[in-house]
Amino acid sequence: MDPVTLAVLDNRLRAIVEEMGEAMLRTSYSQILNSSRDFSIALCDAQCRLVAQADHIPVHVGAMPWAAKAIAEAFPQPVEGDTYLLNDPYFGGSHLPDLTIVIPVFAEGALRFWSVVRAHHSDIGGATHGGYNPGATEIWQEGVRVPPIRLGEGGGLRDDLIRMLATNTRIPRDFTGDLMAMIGAARLGEQRLKPLLAKYGADGLEAAVSAILDLSEAHARRILAAWPDGEWRGEAFLDDDGFDRVDVAIRARVVKRGDSLTVDLSESDPQTTGFVNSSYPNMRSAVAMAFAFLLDPDVAKNDGAFRPVEVIAQEGTVVWARPGAPVTMCTSHCSNEIVEAIIRALQHCCPERAMGGWGRRFRVAITGQDARRPGRRFVWHLFQARPGGGGSAGGDGWSTSGEWHSAGGLKFGSVEMAEARFPLLFESHEYRPGSAGDGQFRGGLGGRLSLKVESDGPCRANTAGDGVRHGSAGMCGGEDGKPHHYVLRRADGTERVLKTKEVGITVNPGDRVIVEASGGGGWGDPAQRDPAARARDAAEGLV
């Protein structure tokens, strides 16, 4: 096809996934989806190649082709009207809270596309509320495992399977509503693809998709070819695994030759007892994510863009755990650390493209009763007071923009809406001065929050995250961001520091959660920072 038609089709495919995302946002039930937007959308072709994605959660999208492959392997003869579901990280998923709906799209009697929706659910059963179990030593303690299954056929759904899944969660209403939103968004993708297939013909559209992927590959290789050849190493450290390990290392050996890149993670530490291990799809997604961050913004992030990268890893390491190991934290940690290790290596190859580290995830989930809604249990996830993004050659980092694995895709929702939905009072929500790493371009600031719990009786909380020992990485001479500091302040004024991996924390009415989030890492020598920028930071109270 001519270049203009290819450009039109590429943008049409992107428009479809964006519309699917808008439908998901407007129909989902839980605040983790309709406020914080913890979901992603993709289209894959019949070969399970990533064709188009919307700008949602990077660590989701890089793993979604593995979900399509798992469905294709489990159901080698899909039927039009079928709906498929999975979440198991050892069968195409990333971690258990992320459910993935996959719907086949047919034209002219053959499979042409997969419409894929992945969404993080507020609860997925298991030993603790909220989808994360810091005490897990095996995946069976983390929640309901769903290998590839046929959830419906002939355009319908298996109500018995949906009831079974919902019954195994603590908030079945939200679970069912969110699942229906996912199915609706995936069906919308199918509906939007059908006219496109009819207009251009199935073979014509397939040829266009292949050409689009080839163009993305050529674009990525042109960028790579301009970098110097060489071999570099980088490493990053997890604080701990919640059990007996501290400073768990992820090591990347990166080799650049011509227009190709090899990322070798096989020297990373052995897998851990706790849930910071990575599933294979998540590890592959983290590598793709790191590479994508170094490309030009206008490179289409599809299968073609990632072809120049070869990945080497060793099963049994923290980046690729053996089946049965707990992995629920992996989409945040160790994915952030995989990205950090790769960027640390490549800062010596393409410093103008490297960026300071983004903040690490430190989540709190609280469950209890709300006096305003008798008999209804709530599960609330902390998305406010997010950490800062890293500085770069382009300027200072974005404040409170989140973690590397989401790169701003996760939002902190309306404070007022959270107070209306949950028995919480946000007493303050602001920047944390001095949290950013210094540099020629500093990191973005983290957030600071004082949150008062106003529940009906005691609540239970758990934490899941990292970043109290290691702040966001400085790059190219920049300084690290300040680590997280979270405190539970009792109503009587006594305090205790919250660890990043705890279960069974009692939170009473009147208690406060005090959050001081990490800032992003700096980029470049701090001595090169513009004095006017320093004066402006001081005048605005940011330092």
Coordinates of C-alpha atoms in Angstrom, one line a residue:
M1 CA 0.0 0.0 0.0
D2 CA 1.0 3.6 -0.5
P3 CA 2.5 5.4 2.6
V4 CA -0.5 7.6 3.1
T5 CA -2.9 4.7 3.3
L6 CA -0.6 2.9 5.7
A7 CA -0.5 6.0 7.9
V8 CA -4.3 6.3 7.8
L9 CA -4.6 2.6 8.8
D10 CA -2.0 2.8 11.6
N11 CA -3.9 5.8 13.1
R12 CA -7.2 4.0 12.6
L13 CA -6.0 1.0 14.5
R14 CA -4.7 3.3 17.3
A15 CA -8.1 5.1 17.4
I16 CA -9.8 1.8 17.9
V17 CA -7.7 0.9 21.0
E18 CA -8.2 4.4 22.3
E19 CA -12.0 4.2 22.0
M20 CA -11.9 0.8 23.7
G21 CA -10.0 2.4 26.6
E22 CA -12.6 5.2 26.9
A23 CA -15.4 2.6 27.0
M24 CA -13.5 0.7 29.7
L25 CA -13.0 3.9 31.7
R26 CA -16.7 4.8 31.6
T27 CA -18.2 1.4 32.4
S28 CA -16.0 -0.1 35.0
Y29 CA -17.2 -0.2 38.6
S30 CA -14.1 0.0 40.9
Q31 CA -12.0 3.1 41.6
I32 CA -8.9 1.3 40.6
L33 CA -10.2 1.3 37.1
N34 CA -12.6 4.2 36.6
S35 CA -10.5 6.6 38.6
S36 CA -6.9 5.4 38.6
R37 CA -7.1 3.8 35.1
D38 CA -5.2 0.6 35.9
F39 CA -6.0 -1.1 32.6
S40 CA -4.6 -1.4 29.1
I41 CA -5.9 -2.2 25.6
A42 CA -4.2 -3.9 22.7
L43 CA -4.9 -5.4 19.3
C44 CA -2.8 -8.4 18.1
D45 CA -3.0 -10.0 14.7
A46 CA -3.6 -13.7 14.1
Q47 CA 0.1 -14.4 14.7
C48 CA -0.2 -12.8 18.2
R49 CA 2.0 -9.8 17.2
L50 CA 1.3 -6.6 19.0
V51 CA -0.3 -4.3 16.3
A52 CA -1.6 -1.3 18.3
Q53 CA -1.9 -0.2 21.9
A54 CA -3.3 2.8 23.7
D55 CA -1.3 5.0 26.0
H56 CA -2.2 3.2 29.3
I57 CA 0.1 1.1 31.4
P58 CA 3.4 0.2 29.6
V59 CA 4.1 -2.9 31.7
H60 CA 0.7 -4.3 30.8
V61 CA 1.0 -3.9 27.1
G62 CA 4.4 -5.5 26.5
A63 CA 3.0 -8.7 28.1
M64 CA -0.3 -8.8 26.4
P65 CA 0.9 -10.7 23.2
W66 CA 2.0 -13.5 25.6
A67 CA -1.6 -13.7 26.8
A68 CA -2.8 -13.9 23.2
K69 CA -0.3 -16.7 22.5
A70 CA -1.4 -18.6 25.6
I71 CA -5.0 -18.5 24.4
A72 CA -4.0 -19.5 20.9
E73 CA -2.1 -22.5 22.2
A74 CA -4.9 -23.6 24.6
F75 CA -7.6 -23.1 21.9
P76 CA -5.9 -23.7 18.5
Q77 CA -9.3 -23.5 16.7
P78 CA -11.1 -20.5 18.2
V79 CA -14.6 -19.9 17.1
E80 CA -16.2 -16.6 16.3
G81 CA -18.3 -15.3 19.3
D82 CA -16.0 -17.0 21.8
T83 CA -14.7 -15.0 24.8
Y84 CA -11.5 -16.1 26.6
L85 CA -10.1 -15.2 30.0
L86 CA -6.8 -15.8 31.9
N87 CA -4.8 -14.3 34.7
D88 CA -2.2 -17.0 35.6
P89 CA 1.3 -15.7 35.3
Y90 CA 2.6 -19.2 34.3
F91 CA 0.0 -19.4 31.5
G92 CA 0.4 -16.0 29.7
G93 CA -0.5 -13.6 32.5
S94 CA 1.7 -11.2 34.4
H95 CA 0.3 -11.5 38.0
L96 CA -3.0 -12.7 39.4
P97 CA -4.8 -9.3 39.9
D98 CA -4.5 -8.6 36.2
L99 CA -7.3 -10.4 34.3
T100 CA -7.1 -10.5 30.6
I101 CA -10.0 -10.8 28.2
V102 CA -9.2 -12.0 24.7
I103 CA -11.7 -12.1 21.9
P104 CA -11.0 -13.5 18.4
V105 CA -11.9 -11.3 15.4
F106 CA -12.9 -13.2 12.2
A107 CA -13.2 -12.1 8.6
E108 CA -13.7 -14.1 5.4
G109 CA -13.9 -17.3 7.5
A110 CA -10.6 -17.0 9.2
L111 CA -9.1 -15.6 12.4
R112 CA -7.6 -12.1 11.7
F113 CA -7.1 -10.3 15.0
W114 CA -7.3 -10.7 18.8
S115 CA -9.0 -7.9 20.7
V116 CA -7.3 -7.8 24.2
V117 CA -8.2 -6.0 27.4
R118 CA -6.2 -6.3 30.6
A119 CA -7.4 -4.8 33.9
H120 CA -6.2 -4.9 37.5
H121 CA -8.9 -6.0 39.8
S122 CA -9.3 -4.6 43.3
D123 CA -9.4 -8.1 44.8
I124 CA -8.6 -11.6 43.4
G125 CA -9.2 -13.7 46.5
G126 CA -6.2 -15.3 48.3
A127 CA -5.1 -14.9 51.9
T128 CA -5.3 -11.1 52.0
H129 CA -7.6 -8.4 50.7
G130 CA -6.6 -6.2 47.7
G131 CA -4.8 -8.7 45.5
Y132 CA -1.3 -8.5 47.1
N133 CA -0.1 -10.9 49.8
P134 CA 3.3 -9.9 51.2
G135 CA 3.3 -13.1 53.3
A136 CA 2.9 -15.4 50.3
T137 CA 5.6 -18.1 49.7
E138 CA 3.8 -19.7 46.8
I139 CA 1.4 -18.6 44.2
W140 CA -1.6 -20.5 45.6
Q141 CA -1.6 -18.1 48.5
E142 CA -1.9 -15.1 46.2
G143 CA -5.4 -15.6 44.8
V144 CA -7.5 -17.4 42.2
R145 CA -5.5 -18.8 39.3
V146 CA -7.2 -18.7 35.9
P147 CA -5.4 -20.5 33.1
P148 CA -6.7 -19.9 29.6
I149 CA -10.5 -20.7 29.7
R150 CA -13.4 -20.2 27.4
L151 CA -15.7 -17.8 29.3
G152 CA -18.4 -17.8 26.7
E153 CA -19.3 -18.9 23.3
G154 CA -21.8 -18.0 20.6
G155 CA -21.7 -14.4 21.7
G156 CA -22.9 -15.4 25.2
L157 CA -21.2 -15.9 28.6
R158 CA -20.9 -18.7 31.1
D159 CA -22.8 -17.3 34.1
D160 CA -21.7 -20.3 36.2
L161 CA -18.0 -19.5 35.6
I162 CA -18.5 -15.8 36.3
R163 CA -20.4 -16.6 39.6
M164 CA -17.6 -19.0 40.6
L165 CA -14.9 -16.4 40.0
A166 CA -16.9 -13.6 41.7
T167 CA -17.6 -15.8 44.7
N168 CA -13.9 -16.2 45.3
T169 CA -13.3 -12.4 45.7
R170 CA -14.2 -10.2 48.6
I171 CA -16.0 -7.6 46.5
P172 CA -18.0 -9.6 44.0
R173 CA -20.1 -6.7 42.8
D174 CA -17.1 -4.7 41.7
F175 CA -15.4 -7.8 40.3
T176 CA -18.4 -8.7 38.1
G177 CA -19.0 -5.1 37.0
D178 CA -15.3 -4.7 36.0
L179 CA -15.3 -8.0 34.2
M180 CA -18.3 -7.0 32.2
A181 CA -16.6 -3.7 31.3
M182 CA -13.6 -5.6 30.1
I183 CA -15.8 -7.8 27.9
G184 CA -17.7 -4.8 26.5
A185 CA -14.5 -3.0 25.6
A186 CA -13.1 -6.1 23.9
R187 CA -16.3 -6.6 22.0
L188 CA -16.1 -2.9 20.9
G189 CA -12.7 -3.6 19.4
E190 CA -14.2 -6.5 17.4
Q191 CA -17.1 -4.3 16.2
R192 CA -14.7 -1.5 15.1
L193 CA -12.4 -3.9 13.3
K194 CA -15.1 -5.6 11.2
P195 CA -15.8 -2.5 9.0
L196 CA -12.1 -2.0 8.5
L197 CA -11.7 -5.6 7.4
A198 CA -14.7 -5.3 5.1
K199 CA -13.4 -2.1 3.5
Y200 CA -9.8 -3.2 2.8
G201 CA -10.3 -6.9 2.7
A202 CA -8.8 -9.3 5.2
D203 CA -5.7 -10.0 3.1
G204 CA -5.3 -6.3 2.3
L205 CA -5.4 -5.3 6.0
E206 CA -3.1 -8.1 7.0
A207 CA -0.6 -6.9 4.4
A208 CA -0.9 -3.4 5.7
V209 CA -0.3 -4.6 9.3
S210 CA 2.8 -6.4 8.2
A211 CA 4.0 -3.3 6.4
I212 CA 3.3 -1.1 9.5
L213 CA 5.3 -3.4 11.7
D214 CA 8.2 -3.5 9.3
L215 CA 8.2 0.3 9.2
S216 CA 8.3 0.5 13.0
E217 CA 11.2 -2.0 13.0
A218 CA 13.1 0.1 10.4
H219 CA 12.5 3.2 12.5
A220 CA 13.8 1.6 15.7
R221 CA 16.8 0.2 13.9
R222 CA 17.7 3.6 12.4
I223 CA 17.8 5.0 15.9
L224 CA 19.9 2.1 17.3
A225 CA 22.3 2.3 14.4
A226 CA 23.2 5.9 15.5
W227 CA 24.4 4.7 18.9
P228 CA 28.0 3.6 19.4
D229 CA 28.7 -0.1 19.5
G230 CA 29.8 -1.5 22.9
E231 CA 29.0 -3.6 25.9
W232 CA 27.8 -2.1 29.2
R233 CA 26.5 -3.4 32.5
G234 CA 23.9 -2.0 34.9
E235 CA 22.3 -3.2 38.1
A236 CA 19.5 -2.2 40.4
F237 CA 18.5 -3.5 43.8
L238 CA 15.2 -4.4 45.4
D239 CA 15.0 -3.4 49.1
D240 CA 14.1 -6.9 50.2
D241 CA 11.7 -9.7 49.5
G242 CA 9.7 -9.4 52.8
F243 CA 11.4 -12.4 54.3
D244 CA 15.2 -13.1 54.6
R245 CA 16.7 -11.3 51.6
V246 CA 17.8 -7.7 51.3
D247 CA 19.3 -5.8 48.4
V248 CA 18.1 -8.3 45.8
A249 CA 20.1 -7.6 42.6
I250 CA 18.9 -7.4 39.0
R251 CA 21.9 -7.3 36.7
A252 CA 21.8 -6.3 33.0
R253 CA 24.5 -6.9 30.5
V254 CA 23.6 -4.9 27.4
V255 CA 25.4 -5.4 24.0
K256 CA 24.8 -3.0 21.1
R257 CA 26.1 -4.0 17.7
G258 CA 25.0 -2.2 14.5
D259 CA 21.2 -1.9 14.6
S260 CA 20.6 -4.7 17.2
L261 CA 20.6 -4.8 21.0
T262 CA 21.0 -7.8 23.3
V263 CA 19.8 -7.6 26.9
D264 CA 21.2 -10.4 29.1
L265 CA 19.6 -10.6 32.6
S266 CA 20.9 -14.1 33.4
E267 CA 23.3 -12.8 36.1
S268 CA 20.4 -11.5 38.3
D269 CA 20.0 -13.0 41.8
P270 CA 18.2 -16.3 42.4
Q271 CA 14.4 -16.1 42.8
T272 CA 13.2 -15.1 46.3
T273 CA 10.9 -16.5 48.9
G274 CA 8.6 -13.5 48.6
F275 CA 6.4 -12.1 45.9
V276 CA 8.9 -9.8 44.1
N277 CA 9.8 -12.5 41.6
S278 CA 8.8 -11.9 38.0
S279 CA 6.8 -14.0 35.6
Y280 CA 8.3 -14.6 32.2
P281 CA 5.8 -12.3 30.3
N282 CA 6.3 -9.5 32.8
M283 CA 10.1 -9.8 32.4
R284 CA 9.8 -9.6 28.6
S285 CA 7.5 -6.6 29.0
A286 CA 9.9 -4.8 31.3
V287 CA 12.7 -5.2 28.7
A288 CA 10.5 -3.9 25.9
M289 CA 9.4 -1.0 28.2
A290 CA 13.0 0.0 28.9
F291 CA 13.8 0.0 25.1
A292 CA 10.6 1.9 24.3
F293 CA 11.6 4.7 26.8
L294 CA 14.8 5.3 24.8
L295 CA 13.1 5.6 21.4
D296 CA 11.7 8.6 19.7
P297 CA 8.1 9.4 20.9
D298 CA 6.7 9.0 17.3
V299 CA 8.0 5.4 16.9
A300 CA 4.8 3.2 17.0
K301 CA 5.3 0.9 19.9
N302 CA 4.3 -2.4 18.3
D303 CA 5.8 -5.7 17.6
G304 CA 8.1 -4.3 14.9
A305 CA 9.6 -1.7 17.2
F306 CA 10.8 -4.4 19.6
R307 CA 12.3 -6.8 17.0
P308 CA 15.8 -5.3 17.3
V309 CA 16.1 -6.5 20.9
E310 CA 17.2 -10.0 21.9
V311 CA 16.5 -11.1 25.5
I312 CA 18.5 -13.6 27.4
A313 CA 17.4 -14.7 30.9
Q314 CA 17.8 -17.6 33.2
E315 CA 14.8 -19.5 34.7
G316 CA 15.1 -19.6 38.5
T317 CA 16.3 -16.1 38.9
V318 CA 14.3 -13.2 40.3
V319 CA 13.5 -12.0 36.8
W320 CA 12.1 -15.3 35.7
A321 CA 10.7 -17.5 38.5
R322 CA 10.0 -21.1 38.2
P323 CA 6.3 -22.2 38.3
G324 CA 4.8 -22.0 41.7
A325 CA 6.7 -19.0 43.1
P326 CA 4.8 -16.0 44.2
V327 CA 5.0 -13.1 41.7
T328 CA 2.2 -10.6 42.5
M329 CA 4.4 -7.6 43.1
C330 CA 6.3 -8.2 39.8
T331 CA 4.4 -5.7 37.6
S332 CA 5.9 -3.0 39.9
H333 CA 8.9 -4.8 41.4
C334 CA 11.0 -6.2 39.9
S335 CA 9.8 -4.7 36.6
N336 CA 11.0 -1.2 37.7
E337 CA 14.4 -2.6 38.7
I338 CA 14.7 -4.4 35.3
V339 CA 14.1 -1.1 33.6
E340 CA 16.5 0.7 35.9
A341 CA 19.3 -1.8 35.4
I342 CA 19.0 -1.5 31.6
I343 CA 18.9 2.3 31.7
R344 CA 21.9 2.3 34.0
A345 CA 23.8 0.3 31.4
L346 CA 22.7 2.4 28.4
Q347 CA 23.3 5.8 30.1
H348 CA 26.9 5.3 28.8
C349 CA 25.7 4.5 25.3
C350 CA 23.0 7.1 24.7
P351 CA 23.1 9.6 27.7
E352 CA 20.9 12.1 25.9
R353 CA 18.1 9.5 25.8
A354 CA 18.5 8.1 29.3
M355 CA 16.4 9.4 32.1
G356 CA 16.7 9.5 35.9
G357 CA 14.8 6.7 37.7
W358 CA 11.1 7.1 38.4
G359 CA 9.8 6.4 41.9
R360 CA 9.0 3.0 43.2
R361 CA 5.5 1.7 44.1
F362 CA 4.5 1.6 47.8
R363 CA 0.9 0.7 48.0
V364 CA -1.4 0.5 51.0
A365 CA -4.7 -1.4 50.8
I366 CA -7.3 -0.9 53.6
T367 CA -10.5 -3.0 54.1
G368 CA -13.3 -2.5 56.6
Q369 CA -16.9 -1.2 57.0
D370 CA -18.3 2.2 56.1
A371 CA -21.1 3.4 58.4
R372 CA -22.7 5.2 55.5
R373 CA -23.2 1.8 53.7
P374 CA -24.2 -0.7 56.3
G375 CA -23.3 -4.3 55.4
R376 CA -21.1 -3.4 52.5
R377 CA -17.4 -4.0 52.8
F378 CA -14.9 -1.7 51.1
V379 CA -11.4 -2.3 49.8
W380 CA -9.4 0.9 49.1
H381 CA -6.1 1.1 47.3
L382 CA -3.7 4.0 47.8
F383 CA -3.1 5.8 44.5
Q384 CA -2.6 9.3 45.9
A385 CA 0.7 11.0 46.8
R386 CA 2.6 9.2 44.0
P387 CA 6.4 9.4 43.5
G388 CA 8.1 11.6 41.0
G389 CA 9.5 10.9 37.5
G390 CA 13.1 11.1 36.6
G391 CA 14.9 14.1 35.1
S392 CA 16.2 13.9 31.5
A393 CA 18.2 15.8 28.9
G394 CA 14.8 17.4 28.0
G395 CA 14.3 18.9 31.5
D396 CA 13.2 18.3 35.0
G397 CA 11.1 15.2 35.9
W398 CA 7.3 15.3 36.3
S399 CA 6.2 15.6 39.9
T400 CA 3.9 13.0 41.4
S401 CA 3.7 11.2 38.0
G402 CA 4.1 7.7 39.4
E403 CA 6.4 4.8 38.8
W404 CA 8.5 3.6 35.8
H405 CA 6.2 0.7 35.0
S406 CA 3.3 3.0 34.5
A407 CA 5.1 6.2 33.3
G408 CA 2.1 8.4 34.2
G409 CA -0.5 6.0 33.0
L410 CA -1.8 5.4 36.5
K411 CA -3.6 8.4 37.9
F412 CA -4.4 9.5 41.4
G413 CA -8.1 10.1 41.2
S414 CA -10.2 12.9 42.6
V415 CA -9.7 13.3 46.4
E416 CA -13.3 14.4 46.7
M417 CA -14.6 11.3 44.9
A418 CA -12.4 9.0 47.1
E419 CA -13.9 10.7 50.2
A420 CA -17.4 10.2 48.8
R421 CA -16.8 6.5 48.1
F422 CA -14.8 5.5 51.2
P423 CA -14.7 6.5 54.9
L424 CA -11.5 8.6 54.5
L425 CA -10.6 12.2 55.0
F426 CA -7.7 13.7 53.0
E427 CA -6.3 16.3 55.4
S428 CA -3.4 17.3 53.1
H429 CA -2.2 16.3 49.7
E430 CA 0.8 18.2 48.4
Y431 CA 4.4 18.0 47.0
R432 CA 7.1 16.7 49.3
P433 CA 9.9 19.4 49.2
G434 CA 13.4 18.1 48.8
S435 CA 12.4 14.6 47.6
A436 CA 13.8 14.9 44.1
G437 CA 17.3 13.9 43.1
D438 CA 19.5 16.8 42.2
G439 CA 21.1 17.1 38.8
Q440 CA 21.5 19.4 35.8
F441 CA 17.8 18.5 35.5
R442 CA 16.3 17.4 38.8
G443 CA 13.8 14.7 39.3
G444 CA 10.1 15.4 39.8
L445 CA 8.9 15.7 43.4
G446 CA 7.1 13.0 45.3
G447 CA 3.8 13.6 47.1
R448 CA 3.0 14.1 50.8
L449 CA -0.3 13.0 52.2
S450 CA -2.1 12.9 55.6
L451 CA -5.0 10.5 55.4
K452 CA -7.5 10.1 58.3
V453 CA -9.5 6.8 58.5
E454 CA -13.1 7.3 59.5
S455 CA -14.4 3.8 59.3
D456 CA -17.1 2.0 61.3
G457 CA -14.8 0.0 63.6
P458 CA -11.3 -1.3 63.1
C459 CA -9.9 -1.9 59.6
R460 CA -7.2 -4.2 58.3
A461 CA -4.4 -3.0 56.1
N462 CA -1.5 -4.5 54.2
T463 CA 1.3 -2.9 52.3
A464 CA 3.1 -4.0 49.1
G465 CA 6.0 -2.2 47.5
D466 CA 9.6 -1.1 47.6
G467 CA 11.8 2.0 47.9
V468 CA 12.5 2.7 51.5
R469 CA 16.2 1.6 51.2
H470 CA 16.8 2.6 47.6
G471 CA 15.6 5.9 46.1
S472 CA 15.0 6.5 42.4
A473 CA 18.2 6.2 40.5
G474 CA 20.1 9.2 39.4
M475 CA 21.6 9.0 35.9
C476 CA 24.5 10.5 34.0
G477 CA 25.9 12.1 37.2
G478 CA 22.5 13.0 38.7
E479 CA 21.7 12.1 42.3
D480 CA 19.2 9.6 43.6
G481 CA 15.8 10.7 44.8
K482 CA 15.0 10.5 48.5
P483 CA 13.4 7.1 49.5
H484 CA 9.8 6.7 50.7
H485 CA 8.8 7.2 54.3
Y486 CA 5.3 6.0 55.4
V487 CA 4.0 6.2 58.9
L488 CA 0.9 5.0 60.7
R489 CA 0.0 7.7 63.3
R490 CA -2.4 6.5 66.0
A491 CA -5.3 8.6 67.3
D492 CA -3.3 9.0 70.5
G493 CA -0.3 10.5 68.7
T494 CA 2.0 7.4 68.8
E495 CA 3.6 6.5 65.5
R496 CA 5.2 3.5 63.8
V497 CA 6.9 3.3 60.5
L498 CA 5.2 1.1 57.9
K499 CA 7.3 -1.5 56.1
T500 CA 6.8 -2.0 52.4
K501 CA 5.7 -5.6 52.8
E502 CA 3.3 -6.2 55.8
V503 CA 0.1 -8.0 56.4
G504 CA -2.5 -7.7 59.2
I505 CA -2.0 -4.1 60.2
T506 CA -4.9 -2.9 62.4
V507 CA -6.1 0.6 61.5
N508 CA -8.6 2.1 63.9
P509 CA -11.0 5.0 63.4
G510 CA -9.1 8.2 63.9
D511 CA -5.7 6.7 62.8
R512 CA -3.8 8.5 60.1
V513 CA -1.6 7.2 57.3
I514 CA 1.2 9.7 56.7
V515 CA 2.8 9.3 53.2
E516 CA 6.1 10.9 52.1
A517 CA 6.8 9.5 48.6
S518 CA 10.1 9.4 46.8
G519 CA 11.1 11.9 44.2
G520 CA 12.5 11.0 40.8
G521 CA 16.2 10.7 40.1
G522 CA 18.2 13.5 38.7
W523 CA 20.0 13.7 35.3
G524 CA 23.4 15.2 34.7
D525 CA 26.0 16.9 36.9
P526 CA 24.2 19.0 39.6
A527 CA 27.0 21.6 39.2
Q528 CA 25.6 22.3 35.7
R529 CA 22.1 23.2 36.9
D530 CA 20.9 26.6 35.9
P531 CA 21.1 29.0 38.9
A532 CA 17.8 30.5 37.8
A533 CA 16.2 27.0 38.0
R534 CA 17.5 26.6 41.5
A535 CA 16.2 30.0 42.5
R536 CA 12.8 29.2 41.1
D537 CA 12.7 25.9 43.0
A538 CA 13.5 27.7 46.2
A539 CA 10.9 30.4 45.6
E540 CA 8.2 27.8 45.0
G541 CA 9.2 25.8 48.2
L542 CA 10.2 22.7 46.3
V543 CA 13.6 22.3 48.1

